[in-house]
Amino acid sequence: MAKVATITLNAAYDLVGRLKRIELGEVNTVETLGLFPAGKGINVAKVLNDLGVEVAVGGFLGIDNVGDFERLFQQQGLEDKFQRVAGKTRINVKITETEADVTDLNFLGYEISAEDWAKFVKTSLAYCQQFDIVAVCGSLPRGVTPEHFAEWLSQLHSAGVKVVLDSSNAALTAGLKANPWLVKPNHRELEAWVGHSLNSLDEIIAAAQKLQAQGIANIIISMGANGSIWLTENSIVQAQPPKCENVVSTVGAGDSMVAGLIYGFVNDYSQAETLAFASAVSAFAVSQSNVGVSDRKLLDPILANVKITTIKG
Ligand SMILES: Nc1ncnc2c1ncn2[C@@H]1O[C@H](COP(=O)(O)OP(=O)(O)O)[C@@H](O)[C@H]1O
Ligand SMILES: O=P(O)(O)OC[C@H]1O[C@](O)(COP(=O)(O)O)[C@@H](O)[C@@H]1O
């Protein structure tokens, strides 16, 4: 079985809550759904681990509030390659309004010094070569520039590592130049990269083809409740998951999709099977506050209702 690691440079605790409507400038009472050790790569690892894939996790964690992360890694049997740095891992606040969407308040966390980064580059380049797929997920912490990031990704690529990249803004733009093997921007991230709004599937495909022209083998654009589309050199496949009637929190949907995609690769699924499975895992994610698949059987009814359309290939 292919060996998988995930890297989270900017880990986070997610404080997840729900209320009817946020009244700006007022006191809002929020139903607490939980405070979870998270961050994109950690979420991906959690889902993969629940699905029976062994995963190692790396990146940075603030030493001051590392406890819940260490407990999670121990409980799940995740191989801990995180570098501890001075300070606290950030807390991100995620509020689901029952009458609207999720509002994310993503804070700044620890700051990475030049010495921290140099140490990380050296150790991660050594351990990443032991893995077949390395998923690099999330934003950059303070102190790590998009240029540092792109340089490190290029080194991973030169070392023969298949990189899955799921990031946003400047990190995504810089990272896309460093030959990732698979990228999964969402609709909005693709718009930011291409520099204009994308108002139809054809426009989304045209923008994704511009990414393809940069030599990226697998481009998956996720479009929230509208599903996803996957372009390879020879094919375009679209997936529409069933509409989730009771959305608890969309936090972690993208991470669950990345985990589902990696699961398909690890298990030699076809492209259509992989996208259907990833769609089911991500659609399941929106029905819960936390990230993970507690019981694999819960995916079956969703998977049976994912609609796959081959547009090309
Ligand atoms: N309301 C929903 N109902 C069913 N599936 C959903 C819903 N929202 C998201 N998904 C699934 O999760 C995937 C990722 O969601 P998206 O919001 O695009 O990602 P991100 O979290 O990266 O912004 C979608 O492609 C879809 O398969
Ligand atoms: O690193 P970023 O881009 O700030 O994102 C971090 C946030 O993304 C999440 O991993 C959720 O991501 P998705 O909703 O895209 O799956 C949260 O757990 C975390 O707070």
Short mmCIF file of C-alpha atoms and ligand atoms in Angstrom, two decimals:
data_model
loop_
_atom_site.label_atom_id
_atom_site.label_comp_id
_atom_site.label_asym_id
_atom_site.label_seq_id
_atom_site.Cartn_x
_atom_site.Cartn_y
_atom_site.Cartn_z
CA MET A 1 0.00 0.00 0.00
CA ALA A 2 1.25 3.51 -0.84
CA LYS A 3 2.61 5.38 2.18
CA VAL A 4 0.99 8.71 2.99
CA ALA A 5 2.05 11.75 5.02
CA THR A 6 0.29 15.08 5.47
CA ILE A 7 1.93 18.40 6.27
CA THR A 8 0.14 21.21 8.12
CA LEU A 9 2.34 24.30 8.36
CA ASN A 10 -0.35 26.36 10.10
CA ALA A 11 -2.20 24.00 12.44
CA ALA A 12 -5.27 25.23 14.33
CA TYR A 13 -7.76 24.45 17.04
CA ASP A 14 -11.23 24.78 15.55
CA LEU A 15 -13.84 26.23 17.92
CA VAL A 16 -17.07 25.18 16.23
CA GLY A 17 -20.47 26.57 17.15
CA ARG A 18 -23.95 27.17 15.81
CA LEU A 19 -26.59 29.87 16.09
CA LYS A 20 -29.57 31.13 14.14
CA ARG A 21 -28.09 34.38 12.91
CA ILE A 22 -25.03 36.43 13.83
CA GLU A 23 -26.04 39.93 14.91
CA LEU A 24 -23.00 42.07 14.17
CA GLY A 25 -22.13 44.48 16.95
CA GLU A 26 -24.39 42.60 19.43
CA VAL A 27 -23.80 39.90 22.06
CA ASN A 28 -24.43 36.52 20.39
CA THR A 29 -25.01 33.33 22.37
CA VAL A 30 -23.53 30.38 20.50
CA GLU A 31 -24.30 26.65 20.88
CA THR A 32 -20.86 25.08 21.35
CA LEU A 33 -20.23 22.07 19.11
CA GLY A 34 -16.62 21.53 20.19
CA LEU A 35 -13.00 22.63 20.27
CA PHE A 36 -11.07 20.31 17.98
CA PRO A 37 -7.35 19.96 17.21
CA ALA A 38 -7.36 20.56 13.45
CA GLY A 39 -5.80 22.27 10.49
CA LYS A 40 -6.13 20.98 6.96
CA GLY A 41 -3.46 18.25 6.90
CA ILE A 42 -4.47 16.94 10.33
CA ASN A 43 -8.09 16.68 9.19
CA VAL A 44 -7.02 14.80 6.06
CA ALA A 45 -4.95 12.40 8.18
CA LYS A 46 -7.80 11.86 10.62
CA VAL A 47 -10.22 10.86 7.86
CA LEU A 48 -7.66 8.59 6.15
CA ASN A 49 -6.87 6.95 9.45
CA ASP A 50 -10.57 6.34 10.13
CA LEU A 51 -10.69 4.66 6.71
CA GLY A 52 -7.83 2.34 7.63
CA VAL A 53 -4.90 4.09 5.92
CA GLU A 54 -1.76 4.59 8.01
CA VAL A 55 -0.65 8.22 7.95
CA ALA A 56 2.22 10.29 9.31
CA VAL A 57 1.62 13.94 10.18
CA GLY A 58 4.10 16.80 10.13
CA GLY A 59 4.38 20.58 10.12
CA PHE A 60 4.49 22.98 13.08
CA LEU A 61 2.74 22.99 16.47
CA GLY A 62 2.98 25.67 19.16
CA ILE A 63 4.54 24.18 22.27
CA ASP A 64 2.26 26.07 24.71
CA ASN A 65 -1.01 24.30 23.81
CA VAL A 66 0.16 21.08 22.20
CA GLY A 67 -1.72 18.71 24.55
CA ASP A 68 -4.91 17.96 22.58
CA PHE A 69 -2.92 17.40 19.39
CA GLU A 70 -0.66 14.87 21.11
CA ARG A 71 -3.72 13.10 22.56
CA LEU A 72 -5.33 12.96 19.10
CA PHE A 73 -2.19 11.53 17.49
CA GLN A 74 -1.93 8.93 20.22
CA GLN A 75 -5.61 7.95 20.10
CA GLN A 76 -5.54 7.63 16.31
CA GLY A 77 -2.09 6.09 16.02
CA LEU A 78 -0.88 8.91 13.74
CA GLU A 79 2.91 9.02 13.41
CA ASP A 80 3.88 12.41 14.89
CA LYS A 81 6.56 14.23 12.91
CA PHE A 82 5.48 17.72 14.00
CA GLN A 83 8.18 20.22 14.88
CA ARG A 84 7.35 22.08 18.10
CA VAL A 85 7.87 25.85 17.96
CA ALA A 86 7.64 28.65 20.53
CA GLY A 87 4.16 30.05 21.22
CA LYS A 88 0.59 28.82 20.77
CA THR A 89 -1.17 27.11 17.91
CA ARG A 90 -3.96 29.47 16.78
CA ILE A 91 -7.68 29.04 17.45
CA ASN A 92 -10.02 29.43 14.47
CA VAL A 93 -13.68 30.16 15.15
CA LYS A 94 -16.25 28.49 12.88
CA ILE A 95 -19.87 29.57 13.24
CA THR A 96 -22.65 27.82 11.34
CA GLU A 97 -25.73 30.02 11.05
CA THR A 98 -28.84 27.88 10.65
CA GLU A 99 -30.24 30.51 8.29
CA ALA A 100 -27.03 31.06 6.32
CA ASP A 101 -23.52 29.75 5.68
CA VAL A 102 -20.47 29.10 7.83
CA THR A 103 -18.47 32.12 8.93
CA ASP A 104 -14.77 31.35 9.45
CA LEU A 105 -12.63 33.56 11.66
CA ASN A 106 -9.13 32.28 11.01
CA PHE A 107 -6.58 33.84 13.36
CA LEU A 108 -2.82 34.21 13.09
CA GLY A 109 -0.81 31.76 15.16
CA TYR A 110 2.83 31.10 15.95
CA GLU A 111 5.57 32.84 14.01
CA ILE A 112 8.20 30.66 12.34
CA SER A 113 11.77 31.90 12.71
CA ALA A 114 14.43 31.47 10.01
CA GLU A 115 16.04 28.75 12.17
CA ASP A 116 12.71 26.91 12.60
CA TRP A 117 12.18 26.94 8.85
CA ALA A 118 15.71 25.79 8.01
CA LYS A 119 15.32 22.89 10.46
CA PHE A 120 11.93 21.99 9.01
CA VAL A 121 13.20 21.99 5.42
CA LYS A 122 16.06 19.70 6.32
CA THR A 123 14.08 17.19 8.39
CA SER A 124 10.96 17.16 6.21
CA LEU A 125 12.92 16.62 2.99
CA ALA A 126 14.49 13.60 4.62
CA TYR A 127 11.31 12.03 5.99
CA CYS A 128 9.01 12.96 3.08
CA GLN A 129 11.13 10.79 0.77
CA GLN A 130 9.92 7.76 2.74
CA PHE A 131 6.35 8.44 1.57
CA ASP A 132 4.68 7.92 -1.81
CA ILE A 133 2.13 10.71 -1.40
CA VAL A 134 2.63 13.85 0.69
CA ALA A 135 -0.42 16.09 1.12
CA VAL A 136 0.58 19.69 1.85
CA CYS A 137 -2.47 21.42 3.20
CA GLY A 138 -3.52 24.83 4.45
CA SER A 139 -2.19 28.35 4.81
CA LEU A 140 1.29 29.57 5.67
CA PRO A 141 2.16 30.71 9.20
CA ARG A 142 3.81 34.07 9.78
CA GLY A 143 7.50 33.90 8.90
CA VAL A 144 7.06 31.50 5.96
CA THR A 145 6.85 33.40 2.67
CA PRO A 146 5.20 32.03 -0.49
CA GLU A 147 8.71 31.98 -2.01
CA HIS A 148 10.07 29.80 0.85
CA PHE A 149 7.08 27.54 0.39
CA ALA A 150 7.48 27.19 -3.39
CA GLU A 151 11.19 26.48 -3.03
CA TRP A 152 10.52 23.71 -0.49
CA LEU A 153 7.76 22.20 -2.69
CA SER A 154 10.14 22.21 -5.67
CA GLN A 155 12.69 20.35 -3.59
CA LEU A 156 10.05 17.76 -2.65
CA HIS A 157 9.18 17.39 -6.34
CA SER A 158 12.85 16.98 -7.30
CA ALA A 159 13.14 14.28 -4.63
CA GLY A 160 10.43 12.34 -6.48
CA VAL A 161 7.61 12.91 -3.97
CA LYS A 162 4.03 13.07 -5.32
CA VAL A 163 2.69 16.26 -3.76
CA VAL A 164 -1.02 16.87 -3.19
CA LEU A 165 -1.51 20.61 -2.68
CA ASP A 166 -4.56 22.11 -0.98
CA SER A 167 -3.96 25.72 -0.13
CA SER A 168 -5.27 29.20 -0.91
CA ASN A 169 -4.28 32.75 -1.84
CA ALA A 170 -0.55 33.52 -2.26
CA ALA A 171 0.51 30.07 -1.01
CA LEU A 172 -1.65 28.40 -3.65
CA THR A 173 -0.39 30.67 -6.42
CA ALA A 174 3.25 30.11 -5.44
CA GLY A 175 2.73 26.39 -4.83
CA LEU A 176 1.14 25.86 -8.24
CA LYS A 177 4.45 26.79 -9.85
CA ALA A 178 6.24 23.99 -8.00
CA ASN A 179 4.89 20.99 -9.96
CA PRO A 180 2.38 19.50 -7.53
CA TRP A 181 0.94 16.19 -8.72
CA LEU A 182 -2.61 16.97 -7.61
CA VAL A 183 -4.34 20.20 -6.57
CA LYS A 184 -7.81 20.74 -5.14
CA PRO A 185 -8.77 24.40 -5.14
CA ASN A 186 -12.40 25.20 -4.42
CA HIS A 187 -14.42 27.34 -6.82
CA ARG A 188 -13.55 30.55 -4.97
CA GLU A 189 -9.82 29.74 -4.78
CA LEU A 190 -9.81 29.04 -8.52
CA GLU A 191 -11.46 32.43 -9.14
CA ALA A 192 -8.81 34.13 -7.00
CA TRP A 193 -6.04 32.37 -8.94
CA VAL A 194 -7.45 33.15 -12.38
CA GLY A 195 -8.34 36.72 -11.36
CA HIS A 196 -12.02 36.87 -12.32
CA SER A 197 -15.33 35.29 -11.37
CA LEU A 198 -16.33 31.96 -12.88
CA ASN A 199 -20.07 31.77 -13.46
CA SER A 200 -20.62 28.49 -15.27
CA LEU A 201 -19.18 24.99 -15.43
CA ASP A 202 -17.62 25.81 -18.81
CA GLU A 203 -15.83 28.81 -17.30
CA ILE A 204 -14.60 26.67 -14.40
CA ILE A 205 -13.29 24.04 -16.81
CA ALA A 206 -11.54 26.71 -18.92
CA ALA A 207 -9.81 28.11 -15.81
CA ALA A 208 -8.83 24.61 -14.65
CA GLN A 209 -7.36 23.97 -18.12
CA LYS A 210 -5.09 26.97 -17.58
CA LEU A 211 -3.77 25.20 -14.50
CA GLN A 212 -3.36 22.06 -16.53
CA ALA A 213 -1.23 23.97 -19.01
CA GLN A 214 1.27 24.42 -16.15
CA GLY A 215 1.78 20.65 -16.17
CA ILE A 216 -0.34 19.62 -13.17
CA ALA A 217 -1.54 16.05 -13.70
CA ASN A 218 -4.69 16.09 -11.54
CA ILE A 219 -6.87 19.13 -10.98
CA ILE A 220 -9.96 18.76 -8.83
CA ILE A 221 -12.19 21.79 -8.41
CA SER A 222 -14.64 21.47 -5.53
CA MET A 223 -17.83 23.48 -5.74
CA GLY A 224 -19.54 22.97 -2.37
CA ALA A 225 -23.05 21.52 -2.67
CA ASN A 226 -22.62 21.62 -6.46
CA GLY A 227 -20.08 18.81 -6.28
CA SER A 228 -16.76 18.70 -8.06
CA ILE A 229 -14.97 18.28 -11.34
CA TRP A 230 -11.68 16.46 -12.02
CA LEU A 231 -9.47 17.14 -15.02
CA THR A 232 -6.57 14.96 -16.14
CA GLU A 233 -4.68 15.15 -19.42
CA ASN A 234 -7.18 12.80 -21.09
CA SER A 235 -10.37 13.09 -19.11
CA ILE A 236 -12.89 15.31 -17.37
CA VAL A 237 -15.19 13.72 -14.78
CA GLN A 238 -17.88 15.49 -12.78
CA ALA A 239 -19.48 14.38 -9.51
CA GLN A 240 -22.71 15.52 -7.91
CA PRO A 241 -23.24 14.26 -4.35
CA PRO A 242 -26.77 14.03 -2.94
CA LYS A 243 -27.89 17.24 -1.26
CA CYS A 244 -27.28 17.07 2.47
CA GLU A 245 -30.61 18.03 4.09
CA ASN A 246 -29.17 18.74 7.52
CA VAL A 247 -25.92 20.68 7.17
CA VAL A 248 -24.30 20.90 10.61
CA SER A 249 -20.95 22.37 9.54
CA THR A 250 -19.20 22.54 6.19
CA VAL A 251 -15.83 22.87 7.98
CA GLY A 252 -13.62 20.03 6.84
CA ALA A 253 -15.59 19.18 3.69
CA GLY A 254 -12.62 20.03 1.48
CA ASP A 255 -10.21 18.15 3.74
CA SER A 256 -12.51 15.10 3.67
CA MET A 257 -12.57 15.29 -0.11
CA VAL A 258 -8.75 15.35 -0.26
CA ALA A 259 -8.68 12.32 2.06
CA GLY A 260 -11.19 10.49 -0.14
CA LEU A 261 -9.13 11.21 -3.25
CA ILE A 262 -5.95 9.89 -1.61
CA TYR A 263 -7.89 6.84 -0.40
CA GLY A 264 -8.88 6.11 -4.02
CA PHE A 265 -5.27 6.37 -5.21
CA VAL A 266 -3.95 4.20 -2.40
CA ASN A 267 -6.54 1.53 -3.23
CA ASP A 268 -6.08 1.71 -7.02
CA TYR A 269 -9.64 2.88 -7.66
CA SER A 270 -10.53 4.16 -11.14
CA GLN A 271 -10.92 7.93 -11.60
CA ALA A 272 -14.73 7.71 -11.47
CA GLU A 273 -14.68 5.44 -8.40
CA THR A 274 -12.19 7.71 -6.66
CA LEU A 275 -14.22 10.86 -7.29
CA ALA A 276 -17.45 9.15 -6.25
CA PHE A 277 -15.85 7.96 -3.02
CA ALA A 278 -14.30 11.37 -2.28
CA SER A 279 -17.68 12.98 -2.91
CA ALA A 280 -19.38 10.63 -0.47
CA VAL A 281 -16.76 11.24 2.24
CA SER A 282 -17.04 15.02 1.81
CA ALA A 283 -20.85 15.05 1.65
CA PHE A 284 -20.87 13.00 4.85
CA ALA A 285 -18.54 15.57 6.46
CA VAL A 286 -21.11 18.37 6.26
CA SER A 287 -23.58 16.39 8.37
CA GLN A 288 -21.32 16.58 11.45
CA SER A 289 -19.47 19.20 13.49
CA ASN A 290 -16.19 17.32 13.74
CA VAL A 291 -14.10 15.80 10.94
CA GLY A 292 -13.80 12.03 10.50
CA VAL A 293 -15.68 8.88 9.52
CA SER A 294 -16.71 7.06 12.70
CA ASP A 295 -18.33 4.20 10.78
CA ARG A 296 -17.49 3.41 7.17
CA LYS A 297 -21.00 1.99 6.58
CA LEU A 298 -22.47 5.48 6.99
CA LEU A 299 -20.92 6.35 3.62
CA ASP A 300 -22.79 3.63 1.70
CA PRO A 301 -26.17 5.36 1.24
CA ILE A 302 -24.42 8.58 0.17
CA LEU A 303 -22.08 6.78 -2.22
CA ALA A 304 -25.05 5.02 -3.83
CA ASN A 305 -26.50 8.45 -4.66
CA VAL A 306 -23.42 10.20 -6.05
CA LYS A 307 -23.95 10.98 -9.73
CA ILE A 308 -20.84 10.67 -11.90
CA THR A 309 -20.78 12.17 -15.40
CA THR A 310 -17.90 11.68 -17.84
CA ILE A 311 -17.54 14.90 -19.82
CA LYS A 312 -14.41 13.76 -21.70
CA GLY A 313 -12.43 10.52 -21.91
N1 LIG B 1 -24.00 21.02 1.22
C1 LIG B 1 -23.33 19.99 0.72
N2 LIG B 1 -23.97 18.84 0.40
C2 LIG B 1 -23.31 17.77 -0.11
N3 LIG B 1 -21.96 17.76 -0.32
C3 LIG B 1 -21.27 18.87 -0.02
C4 LIG B 1 -21.89 20.05 0.53
N4 LIG B 1 -20.91 20.98 0.72
C5 LIG B 1 -19.75 20.41 0.33
N5 LIG B 1 -19.96 19.15 -0.12
C6 LIG B 1 -18.93 18.21 -0.64
O1 LIG B 1 -17.66 18.63 -0.15
C7 LIG B 1 -16.78 18.95 -1.24
C8 LIG B 1 -15.84 20.05 -0.82
O2 LIG B 1 -16.60 21.19 -0.48
P1 LIG B 1 -16.08 22.68 -0.77
O3 LIG B 1 -16.96 23.59 0.03
O4 LIG B 1 -16.03 22.91 -2.23
O5 LIG B 1 -14.59 22.61 -0.22
P2 LIG B 1 -13.75 23.55 0.75
O6 LIG B 1 -14.11 23.06 2.13
O7 LIG B 1 -12.34 23.27 0.38
O8 LIG B 1 -14.20 24.95 0.49
C9 LIG B 1 -17.72 19.27 -2.40
O9 LIG B 1 -17.08 19.09 -3.65
C10 LIG B 1 -18.85 18.26 -2.17
O10 LIG B 1 -18.48 16.97 -2.64
O1 LIG B 2 -4.83 26.73 6.93
P1 LIG B 2 -6.06 27.52 6.61
O2 LIG B 2 -6.25 27.73 5.14
O3 LIG B 2 -6.12 28.79 7.41
O4 LIG B 2 -7.29 26.64 7.03
C1 LIG B 2 -7.41 26.11 8.31
C2 LIG B 2 -8.81 25.68 8.54
O5 LIG B 2 -9.20 24.79 7.53
C3 LIG B 2 -9.84 23.66 8.07
O6 LIG B 2 -8.91 22.58 7.97
C4 LIG B 2 -11.10 23.35 7.33
O7 LIG B 2 -10.83 23.28 5.95
P2 LIG B 2 -11.92 22.90 4.85
O8 LIG B 2 -13.26 23.41 5.35
O9 LIG B 2 -11.43 23.55 3.60
O10 LIG B 2 -11.92 21.40 4.73
C5 LIG B 2 -10.07 23.98 9.53
O11 LIG B 2 -9.98 22.83 10.32
C6 LIG B 2 -8.98 24.97 9.85
O12 LIG B 2 -9.35 25.86 10.85
#
